[in-house]
Backbone as CSV, one residue per row, in Angstrom:
resi,resn,N_x,N_y,N_z,CA_x,CA_y,CA_z,C_x,C_y,C_z
1,MET,-52.949,-19.539,-23.027,-53.417,-18.101,-23.256,-52.494,-17.726,-24.815
2,VAL,-53.058,-17.062,-25.742,-52.762,-16.632,-27.150,-52.218,-15.564,-26.803
3,LYS,-50.078,-15.949,-27.234,-49.805,-14.361,-27.712,-49.571,-14.057,-28.417
4,PRO,-49.250,-12.608,-28.512,-48.883,-11.565,-29.483,-47.763,-12.448,-30.460
5,ASN,-47.588,-12.040,-31.749,-46.593,-12.394,-32.687,-45.864,-11.276,-32.140
6,ILE,-44.690,-11.346,-31.618,-43.356,-10.952,-31.533,-42.050,-10.945,-32.803
7,ILE,-42.186,-9.517,-33.828,-41.331,-8.978,-34.807,-40.078,-8.564,-34.102
8,LYS,-39.486,-9.129,-34.958,-38.001,-8.397,-34.574,-37.341,-7.932,-35.707
9,THR,-36.787,-6.914,-36.472,-36.189,-6.927,-37.472,-34.838,-6.818,-37.301
10,SER,-34.406,-6.832,-35.857,-32.780,-7.112,-35.999,-32.385,-7.887,-34.978
11,GLU,-31.371,-7.652,-34.218,-30.993,-8.795,-32.927,-31.219,-7.081,-32.011
12,ASN,-31.789,-7.471,-30.667,-31.503,-6.688,-29.782,-30.142,-5.855,-29.816
13,PRO,-29.645,-4.698,-29.428,-28.773,-3.512,-29.655,-27.732,-3.809,-28.112
14,LEU,-26.550,-3.767,-27.933,-25.631,-3.712,-27.743,-26.181,-3.265,-25.887
15,GLN,-25.471,-3.496,-24.680,-25.781,-3.283,-23.112,-25.177,-1.865,-23.346
16,THR,-23.787,-2.733,-23.132,-22.685,-1.612,-23.048,-20.979,-1.539,-24.211
17,ILE,-20.283,-0.481,-24.538,-19.162,-0.550,-25.087,-18.288,0.071,-24.284
18,GLU,-17.343,-0.727,-24.753,-15.772,0.158,-24.667,-15.568,1.872,-24.680
19,VAL,-15.013,2.436,-23.993,-14.531,3.587,-24.139,-13.281,4.287,-23.447
20,GLU,-12.788,4.884,-24.144,-11.217,5.206,-23.207,-11.628,6.381,-22.364
21,VAL,-11.025,6.183,-21.449,-10.955,7.375,-20.309,-9.323,7.918,-19.514
22,TYR,-9.901,9.409,-19.302,-8.563,9.184,-18.425,-8.587,9.588,-17.111
23,ASP,-8.046,8.803,-15.846,-8.557,8.996,-14.549,-7.444,10.218,-14.449
24,GLU,-7.495,10.670,-12.879,-7.377,11.354,-12.281,-5.591,12.130,-12.838
25,TYR,-5.026,10.949,-12.937,-3.683,11.414,-13.341,-2.903,11.170,-14.233
26,GLY,-4.019,11.329,-15.333,-3.655,11.767,-16.597,-3.618,10.434,-17.605
27,GLU,-4.194,8.995,-16.571,-3.413,7.868,-17.434,-4.472,7.291,-18.363
28,LYS,-4.345,6.654,-19.273,-5.404,6.294,-20.308,-6.184,4.621,-19.965
29,LEU,-7.272,4.735,-19.246,-8.201,3.274,-18.927,-9.093,3.383,-19.947
30,THR,-9.198,1.588,-20.009,-10.317,1.084,-21.014,-11.508,1.089,-20.631
31,LYS,-12.924,1.714,-20.358,-13.892,1.344,-19.517,-15.116,1.169,-20.390
32,GLN,-15.985,0.497,-19.938,-17.502,0.371,-20.075,-18.317,1.712,-19.411
33,ILE,-19.080,1.840,-20.387,-20.256,2.418,-20.688,-21.644,1.827,-20.843
34,ALA,-22.369,2.095,-20.248,-24.458,1.730,-20.498,-24.594,2.486,-21.914
35,CYS,-24.829,1.789,-23.040,-25.723,1.956,-24.285,-27.042,2.732,-23.864
36,GLU,-27.383,3.714,-24.556,-29.059,4.286,-24.006,-29.315,4.483,-25.761
37,ARG,-30.224,4.727,-25.817,-30.976,4.913,-27.391,-32.217,4.867,-27.467
38,PRO,-32.990,5.937,-28.372,-34.900,5.921,-27.522,-35.300,4.696,-28.878
39,LEU,-36.114,4.695,-27.857,-37.559,3.294,-28.991,-38.589,4.605,-28.573
40,THR,-39.409,4.623,-29.957,-40.643,5.086,-30.227,-41.735,4.359,-30.226
41,VAL,-42.664,4.398,-29.242,-43.510,3.322,-28.971,-45.084,4.205,-29.456
42,MET,-45.689,2.960,-30.699,-46.617,3.523,-31.114,-47.958,2.403,-30.872
43,LEU,-49.098,2.649,-30.693,-50.146,1.653,-30.498,-50.965,2.058,-32.049
44,ASN,-51.698,1.029,-32.288,-52.189,0.743,-33.412,-51.680,2.048,-34.319
45,TRP,-50.517,2.312,-34.560,-49.917,2.855,-36.015,-49.808,4.601,-35.073
46,ARG,-50.209,4.912,-33.925,-50.763,5.884,-33.399,-49.299,6.156,-32.347
47,GLU,-48.382,7.480,-32.468,-47.260,7.863,-31.859,-47.822,7.954,-30.390
48,VAL,-46.950,7.544,-29.290,-47.291,7.671,-28.264,-46.335,8.304,-27.583
49,VAL,-45.574,7.848,-26.788,-44.277,8.050,-26.817,-43.192,7.957,-26.618
50,THR,-42.080,8.638,-26.534,-40.523,8.143,-26.637,-39.694,7.929,-25.850
51,LEU,-39.260,6.761,-25.096,-38.410,5.845,-23.696,-36.931,5.967,-24.393
52,MET,-36.201,6.194,-23.409,-34.677,6.005,-23.451,-34.966,4.619,-22.156
53,THR,-34.199,4.128,-23.489,-33.780,2.668,-23.148,-32.636,1.523,-23.378
54,LEU,-32.352,1.280,-22.447,-30.906,0.252,-22.860,-31.422,-0.978,-24.176
55,GLY,-32.815,-1.592,-24.255,-33.234,-2.164,-25.013,-33.017,-3.832,-25.296
56,SER,-33.243,-4.349,-23.568,-32.596,-5.393,-23.550,-33.781,-6.141,-23.988
57,ARG,-34.696,-5.641,-22.968,-36.557,-6.816,-23.307,-37.494,-6.002,-24.513
58,PRO,-37.359,-5.282,-25.072,-38.099,-3.745,-26.017,-39.137,-4.365,-25.894
59,GLU,-40.075,-5.547,-26.031,-40.968,-6.076,-26.461,-42.193,-5.967,-25.187
60,SER,-41.434,-6.286,-23.814,-41.870,-6.190,-22.628,-42.153,-4.916,-22.245
61,LEU,-41.356,-4.291,-22.043,-41.178,-2.996,-21.835,-41.967,-2.254,-22.789
62,VAL,-42.696,-1.934,-23.532,-43.708,-1.470,-24.068,-44.627,-2.066,-23.865
63,LEU,-45.108,-2.898,-23.550,-46.182,-3.853,-23.244,-46.465,-3.213,-21.770
64,GLY,-45.463,-3.412,-20.704,-45.491,-3.256,-19.598,-46.360,-1.553,-19.362
65,TYR,-44.946,-0.596,-20.603,-45.412,0.756,-20.133,-46.878,0.843,-20.747
66,LEU,-47.485,0.319,-22.036,-48.910,0.503,-22.573,-49.625,0.149,-21.472
67,LYS,-49.594,-0.873,-20.998,-50.907,-1.364,-19.871,-50.720,-0.239,-18.159
68,ASN,-49.452,-0.255,-18.156,-49.269,0.482,-16.777,-49.596,2.250,-16.887
69,GLN,-49.956,2.860,-18.303,-50.608,3.805,-18.503,-52.141,3.619,-19.003
70,SER,-53.022,2.503,-18.968,-53.990,1.768,-19.028,-54.214,2.061,-20.592
71,PHE,-53.734,2.241,-21.141,-53.764,2.238,-22.787,-54.360,0.889,-23.079
72,LEU,-53.922,-0.414,-22.754,-54.324,-1.512,-23.124,-55.015,-2.114,-22.121
73,SER,-55.719,-2.913,-21.720,-55.916,-3.985,-20.755,-56.601,-5.546,-20.566
74,ASP,-56.343,-5.795,-22.577,-56.712,-7.097,-22.667,-55.745,-7.832,-23.538
75,PRO,-54.770,-8.579,-23.180,-53.769,-9.092,-23.563,-54.402,-10.254,-24.009
76,ALA,-55.627,-11.099,-23.919,-56.294,-11.779,-25.296,-56.425,-10.730,-26.716
77,ALA,-56.110,-9.686,-26.785,-56.721,-9.007,-27.566,-55.338,-8.591,-28.222
78,LEU,-54.029,-8.431,-28.141,-53.160,-8.461,-28.668,-52.688,-9.387,-30.031
79,GLU,-52.450,-8.698,-31.088,-51.720,-9.517,-32.586,-50.565,-9.405,-32.309
80,SER,-49.853,-8.299,-32.257,-47.962,-8.332,-32.625,-47.770,-6.858,-32.481
81,VAL,-46.402,-7.206,-32.103,-45.620,-6.446,-31.100,-44.540,-6.502,-32.232
82,ILE,-43.921,-5.061,-33.192,-43.104,-5.002,-33.906,-42.039,-4.117,-33.318
83,ILE,-40.540,-4.482,-32.964,-39.387,-3.768,-33.029,-38.727,-3.963,-34.039
84,ASP,-38.206,-2.047,-34.013,-37.203,-2.319,-35.584,-36.518,-1.416,-34.784
85,TRP,-35.466,-1.775,-35.195,-33.924,-0.846,-34.520,-33.637,-0.102,-35.286
86,GLU,-33.647,-0.082,-36.409,-33.150,0.686,-37.662,-34.001,1.862,-37.300
87,THR,-35.340,1.865,-36.861,-35.989,3.269,-37.318,-36.427,3.475,-35.192
88,ASN,-35.532,3.148,-34.225,-35.776,2.752,-33.332,-37.023,2.941,-32.330
89,SER,-38.454,1.763,-33.217,-39.559,1.709,-33.173,-39.877,0.530,-32.715
90,ALA,-41.192,1.107,-32.180,-41.804,-0.278,-31.621,-43.014,-0.123,-31.984
91,ALA,-44.075,-0.936,-32.448,-45.695,-1.043,-32.232,-45.977,-2.068,-32.209
92,VAL,-46.868,-1.543,-31.438,-47.750,-2.703,-30.780,-49.389,-2.498,-31.617
93,ILE,-50.079,-3.606,-32.701,-50.918,-3.676,-32.576,-51.875,-5.464,-31.746
94,THR,-53.001,-4.255,-32.021,-54.364,-4.544,-30.879,-55.290,-4.789,-31.948
95,LYS,-56.729,-6.092,-31.153,-58.100,-5.038,-31.958,-58.611,-4.566,-30.441
96,GLU,-58.194,-4.361,-29.568,-58.910,-3.720,-28.411,-58.955,-2.037,-29.025
97,ASN,-60.297,-1.808,-29.147,-60.186,0.038,-28.669,-59.397,0.794,-28.386
98,THR,-58.771,1.284,-28.976,-57.342,2.351,-28.434,-58.026,3.547,-29.010
99,GLU,-59.356,3.809,-29.245,-59.842,5.531,-29.120,-59.402,6.642,-28.167
100,HIS,-59.528,5.560,-26.584,-59.678,6.541,-25.473,-58.342,7.315,-25.242
101,ILE,-57.264,7.194,-25.881,-55.889,7.030,-25.675,-55.867,8.761,-26.178
102,GLU,-56.917,9.247,-27.115,-56.865,10.548,-27.599,-57.349,11.562,-26.202
103,SER,-57.918,11.128,-25.822,-58.301,12.416,-25.041,-56.837,11.896,-23.939
104,ALA,-56.506,10.410,-23.607,-56.003,10.617,-22.194,-54.273,10.909,-22.216
105,LEU,-53.801,11.377,-24.089,-52.624,11.706,-24.201,-52.339,13.409,-24.065
106,LYS,-53.725,13.865,-24.114,-53.823,15.231,-23.672,-54.119,15.936,-22.318
107,LYS,-54.162,14.674,-21.660,-53.506,14.602,-20.112,-52.888,14.082,-19.561
108,LYS,-51.262,14.912,-19.140,-50.172,13.871,-18.551,-49.912,14.945,-17.394
109,THR,-49.491,13.799,-16.492,-48.410,14.358,-15.395,-46.733,14.372,-15.684
110,VAL,-46.257,15.456,-15.052,-44.492,15.069,-15.730,-44.246,14.585,-14.133
111,THR,-43.431,13.570,-13.841,-43.682,12.807,-12.727,-42.045,13.105,-13.024
112,SER,-41.429,12.528,-11.176,-39.589,12.768,-10.538,-39.013,11.834,-11.229
113,GLY,-39.710,10.857,-12.298,-38.962,9.682,-12.773,-37.849,9.815,-13.404
114,CYS,-36.849,8.727,-14.240,-35.935,8.895,-14.920,-36.029,7.815,-15.359
115,GLY,-35.598,8.659,-16.927,-36.551,7.180,-18.113,-37.622,7.482,-18.690
116,GLN,-38.798,7.701,-17.739,-39.863,8.084,-18.446,-40.593,9.566,-17.949
117,GLY,-40.910,8.836,-16.682,-41.502,10.147,-16.034,-42.583,11.292,-16.511
118,THR,-43.499,10.377,-16.960,-44.357,11.187,-17.022,-45.783,10.156,-16.923
119,MET,-46.792,10.251,-16.312,-48.428,9.540,-16.239,-49.715,10.416,-17.327
120,TYR,-49.879,9.042,-17.573,-51.229,9.714,-18.379,-52.616,9.157,-18.054
121,GLY,-53.678,10.757,-18.324,-54.954,9.186,-18.168,-55.213,9.875,-16.799
122,ASN,-56.002,9.116,-16.483,-56.616,8.861,-15.019,-56.631,7.622,-14.078
123,VAL,-55.206,7.334,-14.039,-54.791,5.729,-13.437,-54.802,6.088,-11.767
124,MET,-54.841,7.545,-11.017,-55.300,7.321,-9.486,-56.665,6.613,-9.698
125,LYS,-57.700,7.450,-10.637,-58.938,7.705,-10.148,-59.369,6.051,-10.555
126,GLN,-58.488,5.107,-11.479,-58.791,3.833,-11.511,-58.312,3.291,-10.041
127,LEU,-57.458,3.779,-9.362,-56.467,2.955,-8.263,-57.359,3.914,-6.986
128,GLU,-58.708,4.378,-6.803,-58.830,4.849,-6.421,-59.083,4.473,-4.346
129,ASN,-59.772,2.411,-4.636,-60.338,2.428,-3.772,-59.522,0.902,-3.627
130,TYR,-58.041,0.727,-4.256,-57.516,-0.443,-4.399,-56.553,-0.848,-3.203
131,GLN,-56.621,-2.028,-3.018,-55.704,-2.373,-1.655,-54.772,-3.799,-2.162
132,VAL,-53.805,-4.089,-2.014,-53.197,-5.523,-2.555,-53.745,-6.105,-1.633
133,PRO,-53.368,-7.372,-2.097,-53.568,-8.374,-1.185,-52.580,-8.544,-0.023
134,GLN,-52.299,-8.742,1.739,-51.926,-8.639,2.571,-51.185,-10.233,2.643
135,THR,-49.857,-9.761,2.355,-49.087,-10.769,3.273,-47.848,-10.907,3.551
136,PRO,-47.783,-11.483,4.868,-46.724,-11.387,6.070,-45.274,-11.832,5.064
137,ILE,-44.703,-10.897,5.790,-43.106,-11.525,5.582,-41.905,-11.407,6.764
138,LYS,-40.691,-12.543,7.060,-39.959,-12.750,7.616,-39.099,-11.676,7.353
139,GLN,-38.466,-11.479,7.763,-36.758,-10.538,8.433,-35.865,-11.165,7.501
140,SER,-36.051,-12.897,7.808,-34.800,-13.768,7.128,-35.001,-13.570,5.894
141,GLU,-36.315,-13.172,5.282,-36.910,-13.758,4.149,-36.434,-12.611,3.020
142,ILE,-36.459,-11.069,3.740,-35.947,-10.165,3.185,-34.014,-10.166,2.878
143,TYR,-33.186,-10.759,3.920,-31.886,-11.176,3.560,-32.111,-12.091,2.535
144,THR,-32.457,-12.993,2.693,-32.485,-13.646,1.109,-32.715,-13.563,-0.008
145,ALA,-33.925,-12.638,0.086,-33.988,-11.808,-1.214,-32.258,-10.927,-1.602
146,LEU,-32.323,-10.830,-0.644,-31.173,-9.031,-1.033,-29.648,-10.089,-1.076
147,GLU,-29.468,-11.239,-0.948,-28.582,-12.141,-0.706,-28.824,-12.496,-2.144
148,ALA,-29.775,-12.954,-2.583,-30.113,-13.629,-4.235,-29.573,-12.612,-5.228
149,LEU,-30.123,-11.053,-4.727,-29.911,-10.577,-5.715,-28.415,-9.700,-6.379
150,THR,-27.890,-9.974,-5.513,-26.009,-9.883,-5.585,-25.579,-10.288,-6.681
151,HIS,-26.235,-11.657,-7.244,-25.330,-12.549,-8.268,-26.525,-12.285,-9.589
152,TYR,-26.802,-10.612,-9.682,-27.572,-9.641,-10.811,-26.744,-9.006,-10.835
153,ASN,-26.960,-7.777,-11.454,-26.277,-5.841,-11.746,-25.780,-6.361,-12.600
154,ASP,-25.787,-7.315,-13.546,-24.265,-6.875,-14.386,-24.021,-6.119,-15.382
155,THR,-25.133,-4.961,-15.492,-24.542,-4.151,-16.605,-24.397,-3.277,-15.738
156,TYR,-24.696,-2.800,-14.962,-24.327,-2.140,-13.748,-23.385,-1.957,-12.862
157,LYS,-23.089,-3.790,-12.989,-21.546,-3.869,-12.385,-20.126,-4.124,-13.595
158,LYS,-20.517,-3.298,-14.567,-19.754,-3.846,-15.883,-19.231,-1.842,-15.838
159,ALA,-20.758,-1.279,-15.812,-20.632,0.447,-16.601,-20.766,0.947,-15.654
160,GLY,-21.685,0.695,-14.307,-22.743,2.000,-13.813,-23.892,2.130,-14.837
161,ALA,-24.437,3.579,-14.120,-25.469,4.066,-14.820,-26.710,3.625,-15.651
162,VAL,-27.235,2.349,-14.331,-28.404,1.924,-15.069,-28.980,1.260,-13.515
163,HIS,-30.345,1.209,-13.750,-31.192,0.926,-13.113,-31.430,-0.831,-12.398
164,GLY,-31.599,-1.866,-11.409,-32.714,-2.398,-12.038,-33.716,-3.040,-11.669
165,CYS,-34.390,-3.798,-11.397,-35.746,-4.034,-10.769,-35.444,-5.589,-11.242
166,ALA,-35.951,-6.427,-10.156,-36.744,-7.736,-10.250,-38.122,-7.998,-9.477
167,ILE,-37.893,-9.407,-9.352,-39.777,-9.659,-9.324,-38.919,-11.215,-8.057
168,CYS,-39.113,-11.427,-7.136,-38.912,-11.965,-6.496,-40.230,-12.926,-5.376
169,HIS,-39.869,-14.440,-5.310,-40.145,-15.065,-4.669,-39.407,-15.963,-3.780
170,GLY,-39.834,-16.129,-2.093,-39.448,-16.954,-1.832,-37.380,-16.547,-1.992
171,ASP,-36.602,-17.595,-1.813,-35.164,-17.283,-2.256,-35.044,-17.359,-4.004
172,GLN,-36.206,-16.718,-5.368,-35.648,-17.366,-6.006,-35.958,-15.906,-6.659
173,VAL,-35.250,-15.684,-7.308,-35.541,-14.031,-8.410,-35.868,-14.384,-9.443
174,LEU,-37.619,-14.503,-9.533,-38.143,-14.821,-10.855,-37.685,-13.953,-12.206
175,SER,-37.307,-13.161,-11.871,-36.579,-11.912,-13.119,-36.551,-10.971,-12.858
176,PHE,-35.462,-10.579,-13.780,-34.908,-9.720,-13.162,-34.087,-8.469,-14.342
177,VAL,-34.316,-7.399,-14.389,-33.977,-6.540,-15.669,-33.176,-5.325,-15.134
178,GLU,-32.659,-4.619,-15.866,-31.860,-3.416,-15.840,-31.704,-2.625,-17.066
179,ASP,-32.105,-1.133,-17.054,-32.565,-0.187,-18.196,-31.794,1.101,-17.654
180,VAL,-31.442,2.232,-18.520,-31.067,3.534,-17.985,-31.995,3.847,-16.974
181,GLY,-33.219,3.740,-17.004,-33.995,4.048,-16.270,-35.075,3.231,-15.261
182,ARG,-35.861,3.853,-13.874,-36.001,2.397,-13.442,-37.768,2.422,-13.909
183,HIS,-38.351,3.087,-13.936,-39.538,3.333,-14.818,-39.557,1.934,-15.963
184,ASN,-38.619,1.927,-17.197,-38.523,1.208,-17.833,-38.327,-0.152,-17.496
185,ALA,-37.299,-0.526,-16.397,-37.050,-1.636,-15.565,-38.637,-2.367,-15.443
186,VAL,-39.235,-1.040,-14.496,-40.326,-1.641,-13.519,-41.306,-2.278,-14.408
187,ASP,-41.757,-1.445,-16.326,-42.278,-1.964,-17.149,-42.673,-2.840,-17.981
188,THR,-40.959,-3.303,-17.788,-40.669,-4.541,-18.447,-40.955,-5.504,-17.706
189,LEU,-40.870,-5.309,-16.496,-41.457,-6.477,-15.451,-42.505,-6.770,-15.947
190,ALA,-43.932,-5.187,-15.724,-44.967,-5.192,-15.426,-45.600,-5.918,-17.194
191,GLY,-44.307,-5.830,-18.159,-45.163,-6.468,-19.478,-45.281,-7.313,-19.241
192,GLU,-44.208,-8.024,-18.706,-44.021,-10.092,-18.420,-44.969,-10.512,-17.854
193,MET,-45.640,-10.055,-16.832,-46.444,-10.567,-15.839,-47.912,-10.249,-16.497
194,TRP,-47.942,-9.833,-16.832,-49.452,-9.068,-17.338,-49.513,-10.189,-18.497
195,ILE,-48.441,-10.285,-19.463,-48.838,-10.982,-21.021,-48.858,-12.619,-20.491
196,ASN,-47.494,-13.266,-19.572,-48.096,-14.421,-18.796,-49.080,-14.510,-17.725
197,GLN,-49.841,-13.288,-17.571,-51.184,-13.397,-16.441,-50.719,-14.407,-15.165
198,ASP,-49.426,-13.484,-14.563,-48.968,-13.597,-12.939,-49.192,-12.577,-12.450
199,ASN,-50.025,-13.404,-11.370,-50.569,-12.480,-10.483,-49.062,-11.911,-9.236
200,GLY,-49.482,-11.350,-8.874,-48.856,-10.881,-7.620,-48.144,-11.210,-6.399
201,ASP,-49.303,-11.947,-6.458,-49.347,-12.783,-4.416,-48.274,-13.471,-3.948
202,GLY,-47.952,-13.147,-2.802,-46.494,-13.506,-2.245,-45.170,-12.457,-2.405
203,LYS,-45.351,-11.668,-3.655,-44.011,-12.211,-4.194,-43.688,-10.336,-3.325
204,ILE,-42.003,-10.197,-3.618,-41.580,-8.754,-3.735,-41.019,-8.314,-4.605
205,PHE,-40.928,-6.934,-5.164,-40.765,-6.440,-6.078,-39.859,-5.260,-5.338
206,TYR,-38.411,-4.926,-6.220,-37.490,-5.205,-5.702,-36.824,-4.000,-6.406
207,THR,-36.098,-2.414,-6.486,-35.445,-1.542,-7.540,-33.819,-0.773,-6.827
208,THR,-33.337,-0.221,-7.361,-32.268,-0.120,-6.515,-32.549,1.712,-6.564
209,GLY,-33.866,1.581,-6.976,-34.036,3.136,-7.188,-34.459,3.479,-6.280
210,ARG,-34.921,4.804,-5.879,-35.662,5.760,-4.927,-37.289,4.992,-5.145
211,LEU,-38.214,5.457,-4.560,-39.675,5.076,-4.224,-40.257,6.411,-4.184
212,THR,-40.778,6.642,-5.222,-41.759,8.353,-4.977,-42.749,7.410,-6.056
213,SER,-43.816,8.574,-6.097,-44.840,8.019,-6.339,-45.206,6.861,-6.910
214,GLU,-45.112,7.314,-8.372,-45.436,6.624,-9.287,-44.602,4.948,-9.598
215,MET,-43.180,5.210,-8.508,-43.041,3.591,-8.827,-44.051,2.311,-7.767
216,VAL,-44.551,3.446,-6.697,-45.534,3.130,-6.071,-46.882,2.124,-6.548
217,ILE,-47.197,3.153,-7.742,-48.421,3.574,-8.274,-48.289,1.838,-9.704
218,LYS,-46.956,1.804,-9.641,-47.288,0.365,-10.868,-46.569,-0.606,-9.808
219,VAL,-46.557,-0.992,-9.122,-46.189,-2.080,-8.067,-47.523,-2.313,-7.576
220,ALA,-48.229,-1.113,-7.390,-50.013,-1.282,-6.857,-50.456,-1.971,-8.186
221,GLN,-49.946,-1.547,-9.252,-51.335,-1.880,-10.862,-50.610,-3.934,-10.815
222,MET,-49.158,-4.213,-10.895,-48.732,-5.130,-10.077,-49.653,-5.907,-8.937
223,GLY,-50.053,-5.826,-7.793,-50.372,-6.768,-7.271,-49.269,-7.111,-6.228
224,ILE,-48.332,-6.378,-6.255,-47.441,-7.375,-5.215,-47.716,-6.595,-4.028
225,PRO,-47.347,-7.187,-3.222,-47.703,-6.314,-2.018,-46.221,-6.161,-0.854
226,VAL,-45.446,-6.339,-1.385,-43.639,-5.562,-0.502,-42.690,-4.987,-1.717
227,LEU,-42.147,-3.922,-1.244,-41.927,-3.377,-2.069,-40.707,-3.431,-1.472
228,LEU,-39.074,-2.997,-2.211,-37.955,-3.066,-1.535,-37.113,-2.311,-2.535
229,SER,-36.140,-1.420,-1.580,-35.218,-0.766,-2.128,-34.067,-0.426,-1.687
230,ARG,-33.168,-0.584,-2.865,-31.728,0.051,-1.584,-31.328,2.084,-1.238
231,SER,-32.469,2.014,-2.156,-32.744,3.619,-1.568,-33.647,3.767,-0.760
232,GLY,-34.283,5.643,-0.684,-35.115,6.186,0.109,-36.701,6.212,-0.653
233,VAL,-37.196,6.376,-0.057,-38.736,6.952,0.113,-39.241,8.585,-0.278
234,THR,-39.951,8.753,-1.026,-40.516,10.113,-0.853,-41.570,10.133,-0.147
235,GLN,-42.266,11.182,0.444,-43.421,11.823,0.616,-44.825,11.116,0.165
236,MET,-44.896,11.570,-0.502,-46.146,11.277,-1.331,-46.135,9.787,-1.777
237,GLY,-44.749,8.534,-2.300,-44.189,7.403,-2.522,-44.910,6.768,-1.498
238,LEU,-44.575,7.456,-0.064,-45.118,6.922,1.502,-46.223,7.018,1.689
239,ASP,-47.265,7.774,1.216,-48.629,8.270,1.269,-49.089,7.276,0.702
240,LEU,-48.712,6.552,-0.641,-50.001,6.184,-1.263,-48.993,4.481,-1.052
241,ALA,-47.959,4.158,-0.407,-48.107,2.713,-0.119,-48.680,2.332,1.402
242,GLN,-48.850,3.786,1.627,-50.265,3.649,3.108,-51.574,3.070,2.207
243,LYS,-51.954,3.732,1.312,-53.547,3.755,1.192,-53.351,2.858,0.385
244,PHE,-52.329,2.135,-0.323,-52.700,0.767,-1.276,-52.933,-0.467,-0.141
245,GLY,-51.634,-0.216,1.156,-51.539,-1.161,1.672,-50.076,-2.096,1.740
246,ILE,-48.795,-1.798,1.129,-47.931,-2.132,0.845,-46.853,-2.211,2.014
247,THR,-45.818,-2.971,1.748,-45.295,-2.959,2.979,-43.918,-2.443,1.829
248,THR,-43.203,-1.396,2.904,-42.601,-0.819,2.102,-41.144,-0.930,2.634
249,ILE,-39.912,-1.510,2.144,-38.625,-1.173,2.894,-38.182,-0.920,2.262
250,ALA,-36.800,0.259,2.714,-36.027,1.028,1.861,-34.483,0.907,2.699
251,ARG,-33.605,2.147,1.803,-31.902,1.668,2.412,-31.609,0.152,2.969
252,ALA,-31.853,-0.668,1.652,-31.941,-2.118,2.134,-30.455,-2.139,1.210
253,LYS,-29.919,-2.660,2.570,-28.464,-3.413,2.184,-27.290,-4.195,3.075
254,GLY,-27.173,-5.709,2.689,-26.466,-5.840,3.409,-27.373,-6.546,4.477
255,LEU,-27.425,-6.214,5.485,-28.243,-7.018,6.842,-28.768,-5.684,7.295
256,ARG,-28.555,-4.148,6.917,-29.509,-3.133,7.200,-30.782,-2.878,6.336
257,PHE,-32.239,-2.683,7.046,-33.149,-1.993,6.331,-34.043,-1.303,7.258
258,GLN,-34.953,-0.341,6.747,-35.589,0.562,6.820,-37.131,0.269,6.734
259,VAL,-38.341,-0.064,7.748,-39.846,-0.495,7.545,-40.772,0.994,7.642
260,PHE,-40.990,1.886,6.545,-41.882,2.458,6.630,-42.916,2.285,6.753
261,THR,-43.552,1.435,5.945,-45.193,1.079,6.500,-45.157,-0.556,6.292
262,GLY,-45.926,-0.645,6.746,-46.647,-2.330,7.108,-45.274,-3.294,7.662
263,ALA,-44.358,-2.525,8.854,-44.243,-3.386,10.071,-44.917,-4.587,10.434
264,ASP,-45.767,-4.225,10.907,-47.341,-4.775,11.318,-47.435,-6.608,10.924
265,LYS,-46.611,-6.927,9.423,-46.929,-7.410,8.657,-45.481,-8.584,8.634
266,ILE,-44.436,-7.741,9.083,-43.126,-8.549,9.760,-42.873,-9.228,10.685
267,THR,-42.478,-10.386,10.558,-41.657,-11.279,11.561,-40.532,-10.819,11.564
268,PHE,-39.919,-10.486,12.814,-38.547,-10.081,13.253,-38.086,-11.295,13.648
269,ASP,-37.183,-12.226,12.612,-36.862,-13.370,13.178,-35.733,-13.789,13.160
270,VAL,-34.583,-12.544,13.139,-33.095,-12.715,13.311,-32.347,-11.568,14.083
271,LYS,-31.637,-11.776,14.734,-31.745,-10.920,16.084,-30.399,-10.662,16.680
272,GLY,-29.960,-9.326,16.436,-28.835,-9.392,16.954,-27.490,-8.906,16.341
273,GLN,-28.458,-9.019,14.947,-27.033,-9.196,13.431,-26.520,-8.338,13.641
274,SER,-25.425,-7.301,12.723,-25.026,-5.820,12.308,-24.278,-6.018,11.298
275,ASP,-24.258,-5.385,10.049,-23.199,-5.517,9.330,-21.855,-5.266,9.503
276,GLU,-21.127,-6.062,9.032,-19.509,-6.241,8.980,-18.415,-5.073,8.526
């Protein structure tokens, strides 16, 4: 398929910088902190939102955000994505009719998310009767994915203060991204999947963040059947995971995890192990 022309006026900005800090004894130390910068998203030169981001993969982030908000639906209609870090802006140009965003921008829901926390339009109405493809998974496959993911989180290991999200299949981490907000990270992965026309069949979506309603909605939009988190789950996130048929695994760390939905789709093939 034809992909949009990606235009960058400058290199992507730094992910971390060194700063001097003092510990509890007054000793001076050098530490890394995560960078955060605004990126104003425009669709056909209409300003939509300003995201706070690390800026590691901005073109995928803005495309995933616009797709997840139902502002875009046809990847073949995309013409260009212009990233300008001098003005901290990203312009998406498409031949698709975008007049509908005017009414959608008037109707927004402020959610519990970090880094974004806003959903527009009638996303839930579009997902009213939606079910993700059902996929069985083994306990050992969950452990394999968690082990593979320990080799990532570079920015977090250096500086903390960021979230990571990944798409896994078997023992492979297909794509991993970090950002200051977990919504930026999931939108970046959604944008990559959308522009590459990948489907979610048989994949696992991993996040370091909590599983709130909007995170579950976005994973459902990606068609991924298994949602894995090292954090917890909210009541609305749980309700929506049940509605969409998503297997939800939280508090996953080491050899421990808790299955909140979809336990009937998991084969427990590893017995008698516990964390050391």
